[in-house]
Short mmCIF file of C-alpha atoms in Angstrom, two decimals:
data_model
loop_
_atom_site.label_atom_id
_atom_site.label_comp_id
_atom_site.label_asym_id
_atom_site.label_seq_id
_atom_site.Cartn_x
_atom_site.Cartn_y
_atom_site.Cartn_z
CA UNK D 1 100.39 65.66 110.58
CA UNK D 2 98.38 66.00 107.26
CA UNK D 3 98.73 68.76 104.95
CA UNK D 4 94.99 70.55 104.78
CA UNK D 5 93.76 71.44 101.22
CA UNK D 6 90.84 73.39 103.57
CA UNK D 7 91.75 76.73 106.08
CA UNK D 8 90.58 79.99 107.66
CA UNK D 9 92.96 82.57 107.31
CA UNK D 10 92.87 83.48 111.19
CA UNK D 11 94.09 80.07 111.88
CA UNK D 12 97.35 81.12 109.57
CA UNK D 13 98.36 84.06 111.57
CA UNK D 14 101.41 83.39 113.91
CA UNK D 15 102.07 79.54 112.13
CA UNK D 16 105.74 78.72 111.68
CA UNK D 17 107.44 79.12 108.22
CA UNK D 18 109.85 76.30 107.28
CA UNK D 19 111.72 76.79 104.39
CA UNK D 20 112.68 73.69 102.33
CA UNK D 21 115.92 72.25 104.60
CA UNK D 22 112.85 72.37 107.32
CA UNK D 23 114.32 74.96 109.75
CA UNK D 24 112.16 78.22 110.70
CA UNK D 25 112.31 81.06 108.73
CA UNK D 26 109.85 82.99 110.39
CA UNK D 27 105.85 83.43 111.11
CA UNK D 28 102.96 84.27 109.32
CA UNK D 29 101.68 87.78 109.30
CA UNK D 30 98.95 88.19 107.00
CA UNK D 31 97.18 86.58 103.12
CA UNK D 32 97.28 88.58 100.36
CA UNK D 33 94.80 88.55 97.96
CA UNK D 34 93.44 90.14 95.03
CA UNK D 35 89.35 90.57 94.56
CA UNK D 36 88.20 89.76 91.10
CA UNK D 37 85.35 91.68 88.74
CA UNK D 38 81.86 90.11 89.39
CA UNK D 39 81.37 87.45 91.77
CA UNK D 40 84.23 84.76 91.47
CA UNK D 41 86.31 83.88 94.26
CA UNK D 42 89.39 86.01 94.87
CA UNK D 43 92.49 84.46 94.52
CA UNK D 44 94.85 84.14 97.44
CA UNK D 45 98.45 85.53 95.87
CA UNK D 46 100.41 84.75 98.59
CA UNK D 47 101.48 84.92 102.67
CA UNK D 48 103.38 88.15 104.40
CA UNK D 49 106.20 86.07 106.12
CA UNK D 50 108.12 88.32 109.27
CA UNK D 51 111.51 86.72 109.59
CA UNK D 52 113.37 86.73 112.81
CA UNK D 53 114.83 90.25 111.72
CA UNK D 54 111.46 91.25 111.72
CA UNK D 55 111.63 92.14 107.82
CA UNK D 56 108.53 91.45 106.14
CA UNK D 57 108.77 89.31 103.39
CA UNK D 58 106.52 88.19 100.22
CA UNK D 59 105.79 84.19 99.83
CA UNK D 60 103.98 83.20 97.01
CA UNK D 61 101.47 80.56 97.59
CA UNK D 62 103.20 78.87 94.48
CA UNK D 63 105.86 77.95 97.12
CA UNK D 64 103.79 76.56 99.67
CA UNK D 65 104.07 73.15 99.37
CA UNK D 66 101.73 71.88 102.76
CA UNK D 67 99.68 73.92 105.07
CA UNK D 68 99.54 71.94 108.36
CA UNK D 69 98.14 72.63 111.65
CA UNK D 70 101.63 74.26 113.34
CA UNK D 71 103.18 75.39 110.22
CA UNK D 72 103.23 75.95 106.94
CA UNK D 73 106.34 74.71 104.38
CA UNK D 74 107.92 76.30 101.59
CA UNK D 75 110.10 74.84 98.51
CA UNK D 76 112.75 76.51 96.51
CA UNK D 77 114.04 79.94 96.74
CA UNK D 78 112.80 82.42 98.70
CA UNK D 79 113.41 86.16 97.80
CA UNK D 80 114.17 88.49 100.85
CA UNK D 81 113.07 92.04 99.32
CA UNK D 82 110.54 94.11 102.13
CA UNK D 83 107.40 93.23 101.41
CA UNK D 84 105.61 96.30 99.55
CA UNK D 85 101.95 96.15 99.31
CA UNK D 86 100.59 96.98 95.23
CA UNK D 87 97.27 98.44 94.22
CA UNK D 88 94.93 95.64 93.90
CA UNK D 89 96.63 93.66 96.93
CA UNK D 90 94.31 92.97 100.08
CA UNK D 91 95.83 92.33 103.21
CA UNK D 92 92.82 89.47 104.33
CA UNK D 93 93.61 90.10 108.34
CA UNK D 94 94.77 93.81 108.08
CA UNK D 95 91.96 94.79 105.90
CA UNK D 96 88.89 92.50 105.52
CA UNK D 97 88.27 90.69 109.35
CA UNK D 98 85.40 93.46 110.97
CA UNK D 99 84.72 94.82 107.84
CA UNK D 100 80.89 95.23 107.52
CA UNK D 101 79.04 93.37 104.77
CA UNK D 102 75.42 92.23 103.91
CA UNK D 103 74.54 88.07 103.14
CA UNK D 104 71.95 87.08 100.75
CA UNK D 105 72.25 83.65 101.09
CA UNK D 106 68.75 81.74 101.33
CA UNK D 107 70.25 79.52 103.64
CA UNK D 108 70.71 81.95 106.66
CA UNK D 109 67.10 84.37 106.64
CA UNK D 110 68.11 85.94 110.35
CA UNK D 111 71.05 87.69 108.18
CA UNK D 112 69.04 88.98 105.82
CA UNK D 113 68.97 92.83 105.08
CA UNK D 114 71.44 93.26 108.22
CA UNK D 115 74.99 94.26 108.35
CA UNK D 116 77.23 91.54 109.79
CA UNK D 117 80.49 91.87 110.26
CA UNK D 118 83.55 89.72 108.47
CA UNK D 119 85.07 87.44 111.37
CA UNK D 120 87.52 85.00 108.72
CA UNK D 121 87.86 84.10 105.69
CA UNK D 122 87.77 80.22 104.28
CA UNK D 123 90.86 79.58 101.91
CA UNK D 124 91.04 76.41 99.68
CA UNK D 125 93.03 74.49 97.29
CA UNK D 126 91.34 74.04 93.72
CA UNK D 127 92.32 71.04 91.52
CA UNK D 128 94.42 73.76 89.50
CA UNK D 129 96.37 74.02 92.50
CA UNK D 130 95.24 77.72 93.36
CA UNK D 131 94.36 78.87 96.61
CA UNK D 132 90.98 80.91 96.42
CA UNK D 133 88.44 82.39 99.00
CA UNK D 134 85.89 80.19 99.05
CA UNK D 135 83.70 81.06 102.03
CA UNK D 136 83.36 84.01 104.73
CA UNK D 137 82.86 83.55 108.63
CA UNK D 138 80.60 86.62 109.29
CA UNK D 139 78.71 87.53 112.97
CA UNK D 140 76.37 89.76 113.73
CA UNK D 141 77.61 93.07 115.81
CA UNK D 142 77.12 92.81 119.44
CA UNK D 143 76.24 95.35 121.86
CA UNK D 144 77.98 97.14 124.21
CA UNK D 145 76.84 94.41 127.06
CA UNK D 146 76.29 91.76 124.82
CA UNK D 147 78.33 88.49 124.61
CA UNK D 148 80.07 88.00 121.23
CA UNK D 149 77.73 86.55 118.81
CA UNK D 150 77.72 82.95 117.19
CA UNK D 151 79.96 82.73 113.70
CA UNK D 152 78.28 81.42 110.48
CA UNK D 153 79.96 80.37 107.47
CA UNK D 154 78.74 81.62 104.23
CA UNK D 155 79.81 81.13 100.49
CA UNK D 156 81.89 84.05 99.51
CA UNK D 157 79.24 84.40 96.23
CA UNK D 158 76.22 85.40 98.61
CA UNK D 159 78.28 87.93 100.54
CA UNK D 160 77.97 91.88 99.56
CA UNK D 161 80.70 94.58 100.46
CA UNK D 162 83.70 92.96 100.10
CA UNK D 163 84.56 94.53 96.45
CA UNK D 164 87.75 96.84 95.65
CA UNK D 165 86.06 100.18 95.81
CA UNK D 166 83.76 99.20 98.91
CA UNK D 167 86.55 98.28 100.98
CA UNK D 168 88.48 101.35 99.98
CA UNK D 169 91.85 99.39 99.45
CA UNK D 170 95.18 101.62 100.07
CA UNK D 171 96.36 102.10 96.16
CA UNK D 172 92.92 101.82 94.74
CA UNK D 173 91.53 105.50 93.44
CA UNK D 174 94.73 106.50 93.27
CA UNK D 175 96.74 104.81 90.78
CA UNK D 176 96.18 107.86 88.73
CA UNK D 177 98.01 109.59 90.49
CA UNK D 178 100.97 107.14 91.39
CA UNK D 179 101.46 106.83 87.78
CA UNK D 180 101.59 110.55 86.76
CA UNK D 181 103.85 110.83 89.40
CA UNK D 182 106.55 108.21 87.82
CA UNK D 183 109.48 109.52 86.72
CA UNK D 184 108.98 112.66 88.93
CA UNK D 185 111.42 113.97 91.09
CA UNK D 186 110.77 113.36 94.79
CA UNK D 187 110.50 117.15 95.71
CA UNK D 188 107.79 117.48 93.03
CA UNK D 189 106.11 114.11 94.17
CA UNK D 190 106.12 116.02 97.53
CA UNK D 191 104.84 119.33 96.06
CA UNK D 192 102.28 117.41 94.73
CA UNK D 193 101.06 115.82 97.35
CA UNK D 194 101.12 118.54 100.07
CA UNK D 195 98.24 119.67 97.39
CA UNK D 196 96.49 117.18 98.21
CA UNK D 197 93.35 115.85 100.87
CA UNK D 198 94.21 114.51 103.60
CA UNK D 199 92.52 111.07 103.27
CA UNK D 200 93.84 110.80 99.78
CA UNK D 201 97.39 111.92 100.41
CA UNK D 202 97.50 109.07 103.38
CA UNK D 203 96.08 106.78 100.52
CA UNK D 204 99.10 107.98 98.57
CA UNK D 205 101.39 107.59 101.19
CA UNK D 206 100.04 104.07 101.70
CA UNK D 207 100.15 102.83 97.95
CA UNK D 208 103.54 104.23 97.34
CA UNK D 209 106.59 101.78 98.08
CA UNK D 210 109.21 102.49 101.23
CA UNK D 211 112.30 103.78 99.22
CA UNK D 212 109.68 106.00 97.10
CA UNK D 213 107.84 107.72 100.29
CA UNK D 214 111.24 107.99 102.50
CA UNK D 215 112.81 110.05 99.43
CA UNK D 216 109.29 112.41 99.14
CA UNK D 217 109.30 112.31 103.31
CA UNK D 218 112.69 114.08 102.94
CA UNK D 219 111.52 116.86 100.92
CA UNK D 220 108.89 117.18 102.92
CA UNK D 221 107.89 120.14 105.99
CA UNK D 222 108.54 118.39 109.29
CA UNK D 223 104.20 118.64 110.15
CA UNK D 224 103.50 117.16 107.07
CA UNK D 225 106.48 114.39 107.96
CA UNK D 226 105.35 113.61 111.04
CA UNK D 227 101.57 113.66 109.81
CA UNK D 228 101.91 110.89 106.98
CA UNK D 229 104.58 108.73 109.77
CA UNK D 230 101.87 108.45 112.38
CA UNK D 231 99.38 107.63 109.82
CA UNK D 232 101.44 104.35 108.76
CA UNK D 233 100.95 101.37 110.76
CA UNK D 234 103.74 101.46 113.46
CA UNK D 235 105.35 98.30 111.41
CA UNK D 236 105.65 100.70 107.53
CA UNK D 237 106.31 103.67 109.35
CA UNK D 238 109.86 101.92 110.79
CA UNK D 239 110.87 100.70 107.18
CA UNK D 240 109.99 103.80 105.95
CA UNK D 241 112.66 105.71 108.16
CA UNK D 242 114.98 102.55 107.55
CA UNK D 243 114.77 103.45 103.86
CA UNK D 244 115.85 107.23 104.69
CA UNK D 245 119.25 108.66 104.73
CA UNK D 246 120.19 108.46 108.63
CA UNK D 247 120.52 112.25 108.59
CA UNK D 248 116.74 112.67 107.20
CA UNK D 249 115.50 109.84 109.60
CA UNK D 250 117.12 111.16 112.77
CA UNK D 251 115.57 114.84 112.13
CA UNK D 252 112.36 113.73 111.93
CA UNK D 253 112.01 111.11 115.06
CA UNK D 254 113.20 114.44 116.57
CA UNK D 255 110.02 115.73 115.82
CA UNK D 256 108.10 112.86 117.63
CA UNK D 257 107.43 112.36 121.47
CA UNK D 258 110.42 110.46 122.98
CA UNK D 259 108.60 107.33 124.02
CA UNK D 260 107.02 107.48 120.20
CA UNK D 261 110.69 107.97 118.86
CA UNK D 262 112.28 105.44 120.72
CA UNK D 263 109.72 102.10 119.95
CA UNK D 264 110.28 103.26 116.12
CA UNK D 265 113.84 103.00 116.61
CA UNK D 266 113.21 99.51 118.60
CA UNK D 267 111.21 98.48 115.36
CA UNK D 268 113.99 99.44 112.78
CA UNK D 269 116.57 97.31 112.09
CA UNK D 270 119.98 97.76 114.21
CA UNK D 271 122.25 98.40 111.43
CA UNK D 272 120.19 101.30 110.78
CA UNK D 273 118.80 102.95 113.81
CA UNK D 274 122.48 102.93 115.61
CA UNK D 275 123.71 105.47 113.00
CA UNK D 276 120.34 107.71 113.82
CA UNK D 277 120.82 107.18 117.75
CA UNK D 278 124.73 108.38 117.21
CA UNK D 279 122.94 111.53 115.40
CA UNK D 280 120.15 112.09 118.09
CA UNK D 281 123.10 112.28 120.56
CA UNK D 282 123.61 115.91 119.00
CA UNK D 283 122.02 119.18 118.85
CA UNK D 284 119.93 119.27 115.71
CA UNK D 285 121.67 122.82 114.66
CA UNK D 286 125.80 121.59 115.28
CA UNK D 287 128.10 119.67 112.90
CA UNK D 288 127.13 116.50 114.02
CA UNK D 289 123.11 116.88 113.86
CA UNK D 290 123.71 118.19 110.72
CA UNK D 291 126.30 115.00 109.47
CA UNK D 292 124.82 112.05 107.29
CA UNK D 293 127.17 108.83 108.84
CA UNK D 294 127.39 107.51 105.31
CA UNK D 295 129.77 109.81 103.50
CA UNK D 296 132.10 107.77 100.72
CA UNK D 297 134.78 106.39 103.44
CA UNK D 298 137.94 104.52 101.71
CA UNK D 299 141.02 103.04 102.83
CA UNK D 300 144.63 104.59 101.62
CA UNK D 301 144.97 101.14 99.71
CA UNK D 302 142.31 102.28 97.33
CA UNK D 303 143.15 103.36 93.72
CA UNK D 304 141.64 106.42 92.05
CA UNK D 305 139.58 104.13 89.45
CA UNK D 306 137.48 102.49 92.37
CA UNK D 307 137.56 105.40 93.89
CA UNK D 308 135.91 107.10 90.91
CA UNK D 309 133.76 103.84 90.82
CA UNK D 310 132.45 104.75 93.91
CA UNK D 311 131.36 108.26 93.03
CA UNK D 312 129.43 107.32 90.47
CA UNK D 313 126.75 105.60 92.71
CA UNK D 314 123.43 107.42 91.29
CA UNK D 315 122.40 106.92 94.90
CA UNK D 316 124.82 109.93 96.09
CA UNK D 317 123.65 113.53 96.06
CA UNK D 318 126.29 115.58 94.12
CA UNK D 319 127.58 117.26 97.59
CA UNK D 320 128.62 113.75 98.62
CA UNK D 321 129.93 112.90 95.61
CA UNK D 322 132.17 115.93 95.57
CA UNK D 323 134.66 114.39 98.40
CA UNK D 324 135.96 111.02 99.20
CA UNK D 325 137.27 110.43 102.90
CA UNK D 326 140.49 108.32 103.78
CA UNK D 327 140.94 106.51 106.94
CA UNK D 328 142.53 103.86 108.73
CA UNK D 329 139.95 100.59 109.14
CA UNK D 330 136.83 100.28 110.20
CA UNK D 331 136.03 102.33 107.48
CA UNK D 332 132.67 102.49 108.98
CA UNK D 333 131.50 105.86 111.14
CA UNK D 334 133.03 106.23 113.43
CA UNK D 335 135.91 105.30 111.53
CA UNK D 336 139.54 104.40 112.52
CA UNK D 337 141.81 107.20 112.05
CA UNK D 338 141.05 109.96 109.80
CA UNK D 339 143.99 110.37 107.30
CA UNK D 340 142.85 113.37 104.84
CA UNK D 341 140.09 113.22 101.79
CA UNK D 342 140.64 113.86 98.21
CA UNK D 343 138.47 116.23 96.00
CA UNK D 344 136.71 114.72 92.92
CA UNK D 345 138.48 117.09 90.83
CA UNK D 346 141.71 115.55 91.70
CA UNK D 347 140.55 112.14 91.44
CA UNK D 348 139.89 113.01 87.87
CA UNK D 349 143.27 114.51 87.14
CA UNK D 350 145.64 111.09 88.55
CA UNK D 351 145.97 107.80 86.62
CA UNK D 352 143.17 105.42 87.19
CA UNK D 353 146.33 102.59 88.92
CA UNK D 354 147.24 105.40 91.85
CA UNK D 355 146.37 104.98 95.19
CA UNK D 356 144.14 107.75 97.14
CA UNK D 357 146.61 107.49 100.00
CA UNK D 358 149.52 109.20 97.50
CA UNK D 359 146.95 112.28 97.19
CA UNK D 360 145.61 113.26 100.34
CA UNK D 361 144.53 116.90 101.16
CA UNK D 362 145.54 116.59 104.89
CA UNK D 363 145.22 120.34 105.48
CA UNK D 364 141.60 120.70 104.78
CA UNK D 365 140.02 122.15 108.45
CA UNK D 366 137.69 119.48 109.95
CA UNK D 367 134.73 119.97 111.70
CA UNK D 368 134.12 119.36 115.23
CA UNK D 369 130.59 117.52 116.05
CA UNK D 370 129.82 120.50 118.36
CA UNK D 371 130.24 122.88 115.72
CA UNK D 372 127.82 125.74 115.72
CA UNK D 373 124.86 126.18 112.52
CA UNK D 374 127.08 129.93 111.93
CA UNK D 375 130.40 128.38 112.18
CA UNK D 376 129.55 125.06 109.43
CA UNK D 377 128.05 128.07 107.45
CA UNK D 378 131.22 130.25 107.45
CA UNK D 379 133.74 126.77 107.50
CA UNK D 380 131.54 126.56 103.34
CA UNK D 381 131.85 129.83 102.80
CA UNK D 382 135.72 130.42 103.66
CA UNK D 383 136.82 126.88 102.11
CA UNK D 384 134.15 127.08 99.04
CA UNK D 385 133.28 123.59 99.92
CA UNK D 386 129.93 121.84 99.60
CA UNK D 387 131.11 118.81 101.70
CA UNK D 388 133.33 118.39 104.94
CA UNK D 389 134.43 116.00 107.12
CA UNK D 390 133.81 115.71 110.73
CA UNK D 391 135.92 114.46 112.96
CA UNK D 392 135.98 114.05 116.80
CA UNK D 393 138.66 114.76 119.29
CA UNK D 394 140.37 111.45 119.13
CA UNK D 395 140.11 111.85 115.20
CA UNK D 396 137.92 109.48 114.59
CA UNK D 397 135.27 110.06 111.06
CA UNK D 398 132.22 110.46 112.64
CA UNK D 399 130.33 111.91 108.57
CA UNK D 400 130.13 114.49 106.39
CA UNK D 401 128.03 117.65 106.47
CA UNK D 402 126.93 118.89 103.00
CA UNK D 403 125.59 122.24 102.20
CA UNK D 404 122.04 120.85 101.03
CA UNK D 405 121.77 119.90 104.96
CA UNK D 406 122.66 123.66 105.81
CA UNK D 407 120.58 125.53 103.78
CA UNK D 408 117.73 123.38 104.59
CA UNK D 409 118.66 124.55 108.23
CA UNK D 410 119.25 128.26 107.29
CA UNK D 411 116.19 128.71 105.50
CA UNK D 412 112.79 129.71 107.17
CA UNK D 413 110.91 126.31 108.30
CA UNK D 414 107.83 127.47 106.03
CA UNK D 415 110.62 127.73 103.02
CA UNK D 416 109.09 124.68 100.97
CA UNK D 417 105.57 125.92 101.52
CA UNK D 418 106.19 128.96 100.07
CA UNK D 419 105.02 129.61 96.43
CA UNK D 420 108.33 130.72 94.14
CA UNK D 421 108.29 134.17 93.36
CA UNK D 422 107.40 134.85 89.41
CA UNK D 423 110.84 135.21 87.62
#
């Protein structure tokens, strides 16, 4: 079959990808492009590829080497990162098809001065090998009884509507914002936000990228949570809670219905929604709803300096960091046999050659996943611990539960929505 130079972008949706060795990578979800000052054509940047994990990925149309009728082929490397939609971007099926526009094209009088509605877009190859919109497939709105209208194809120059701040793109009107809140902490950045409208915090919630919004969901109140989730197509709201610490993720699908719950955790990728199903399995106020599943978990072969390497992932709060945890492979929760854990202190103290098996603390209590809120509470406050393992009846390292997770437990629900008392 012949590659076309010529396409509507409903025609894309669904195509196979082929990478270059010509097996299937996955389908085609949407076009993104970007809509350009005046009247010239937007430019298509590229395709939203789902791969059979059902990640979303980014394909720049510079690697499409042939659209054709049942697929669409790709050359040279192809970067996995989640797909993360930027201020500017324009999802062409998500956010332009039905949108409602005016013509003013000469050539089609019954349009004139009515509102039509976008039913495709026309794509097409330029001799500087860009893809551009070139034309728009617009109807006229039907009735309630009335049978769907006949399409006509217009030149994208005579259509009206389809500019950045009439389509009210996700990103655009508030990159303001997004940039006074770089370099913020994410407990501010949620501060900040809860200050907000609530069309223009779901705008922010939108624009901002997966790893940003899980880490200001966290700090978040549970409503306000479970308000900005629901508001994310079903799709972003399940890499969203992939991108949040297990822990963070489980507590707030406990929030949601249990049907709604359970087709987020159907959406999320396995390797991360078994660890939040292990932690829905408990009571939210015990050990083990309390426990993140990824504590810093190490074998007694270890030596202190990777051990210290370890630590030193910016990525860890503090209370992780505090205690590594020693057990007999899989070192993933649950592990094999818990051995002991060794405090940071001590790691600090030994030579960087020694192994963490040699300096065990294997009389440090454990904590049983049924554990009570009180009795976690009192296991810190006896042991002046902010970190401690827990460990099941066949001894088995289920996580850890650090005090950050308690107090956010023993403090009143309202606690982040109260202003802080003048000093």
């Amino acid at each position: 079959m012949a590659a076309v130079s010529k396409v509507f972008v409903a025609r894309l949706a669904g195509l196979v990808v082929l990478g270059p060795d010509g097996e299937s990578i996955g389908r085609v979800r949407d076009v993104v492009i970007t809509i350009r000052v005046g009247r010239q054509r937007p430019r298509v940047l590229g395709l939203v590829v789902e791969l059979l994990t059902r990640r979303r990925i980014f394909i720049p149309m510079l690697r499409v080497t042939a659209v054709e009728p049942g697929s669409v082929t790709l050359t040279g490397n192809v970067s996995l990162r989640r797909f993360t939609q930027k201020p500017g971007e324009v999802l062409a099926l998500a956010q332009i098809l039905d949108s409602r526009v005016r013509v003013d094209d000469p050539e089609h009088d019954d349009l004139a001065g009515q509102e039509v509605l976008v039913a495709d877009l026309g794509i097409e190859l330029t001799r500087t090998r860009d893809w551009v919109v070139s034309r728009v497939a617009v109807r006229k709105p039907r009735g309630r009884l009335a049978r769907r209208t006949a399409m006509q194809i217009v030149d994208w120059q005579h259509v009206q509507g389809l500019t950045q701040s009439q389509l009210a793109l996700p990103g655009q009107g508030v990159s303001q914002l997004l940039a006074q809140f770089e370099g913020m902490r994410p407990a501010d950045v949620a501060e900040a936000i809860r200050e907000l409208p609530d069309k223009r915090r779901h705008e922010v919630a939108v624009a901002l990228d997966d790893e940003r919004l899980a880490d200001v969901l966290q700090e978040l109140p549970s409503d306000d949570q479970t308000d900005l989730l629901t508001h994310l197509e079903v799709e972003r709201a399940a890499d969203v809670l992939e991108a949040m610490d297990p822990d963070d993720a489980a507590d707030l699908l406990g929030e949601l219905p249990d049907a709604e719950a359970e087709s987020l955790l159907q959406l999320m990728d396995p390797e991360d929604s078994e660890p939040v199903r292990r932690l829905l399995e408990h009571s939210p106020d015990t050990a083990g709803g309390l426990m993140t599943p990824e504590p810093v978990i190490l074998t007694p072969s270890t030596t202190v300096a990777e051990a210290l390497a370890r630590v030193r992932n910016p990525d860890l709060t503090p209370a992780l960091a505090s205690l590594v945890f020693v057990v007999r492979p899989p070192i993933s929760t649950p592990t094999g046999r818990y051995l002991g854990c060794v405090h940071l202190q001590q790691l600090l103290r030994e030579p960087p050659a020694t192994l963490v098996g040699g300096v065990l603390d294997t009389d440090l209590t454990r904590l049983d996943p049924d554990e009570s809120l009180t009795a976690v509470t009192r296991y810190f406050a006896r042991y002046n611990l902010v970190c401690g393992p827990v460990v099941d009846d066949e001894e088995h390292l289920l996580g850890a539960v650090t005090v950050d997770d308690v107090l956010d437990h023993l403090l009143p629900e309202d606690w982040r929505e109260q202003e802080v008392a003048d000093e």
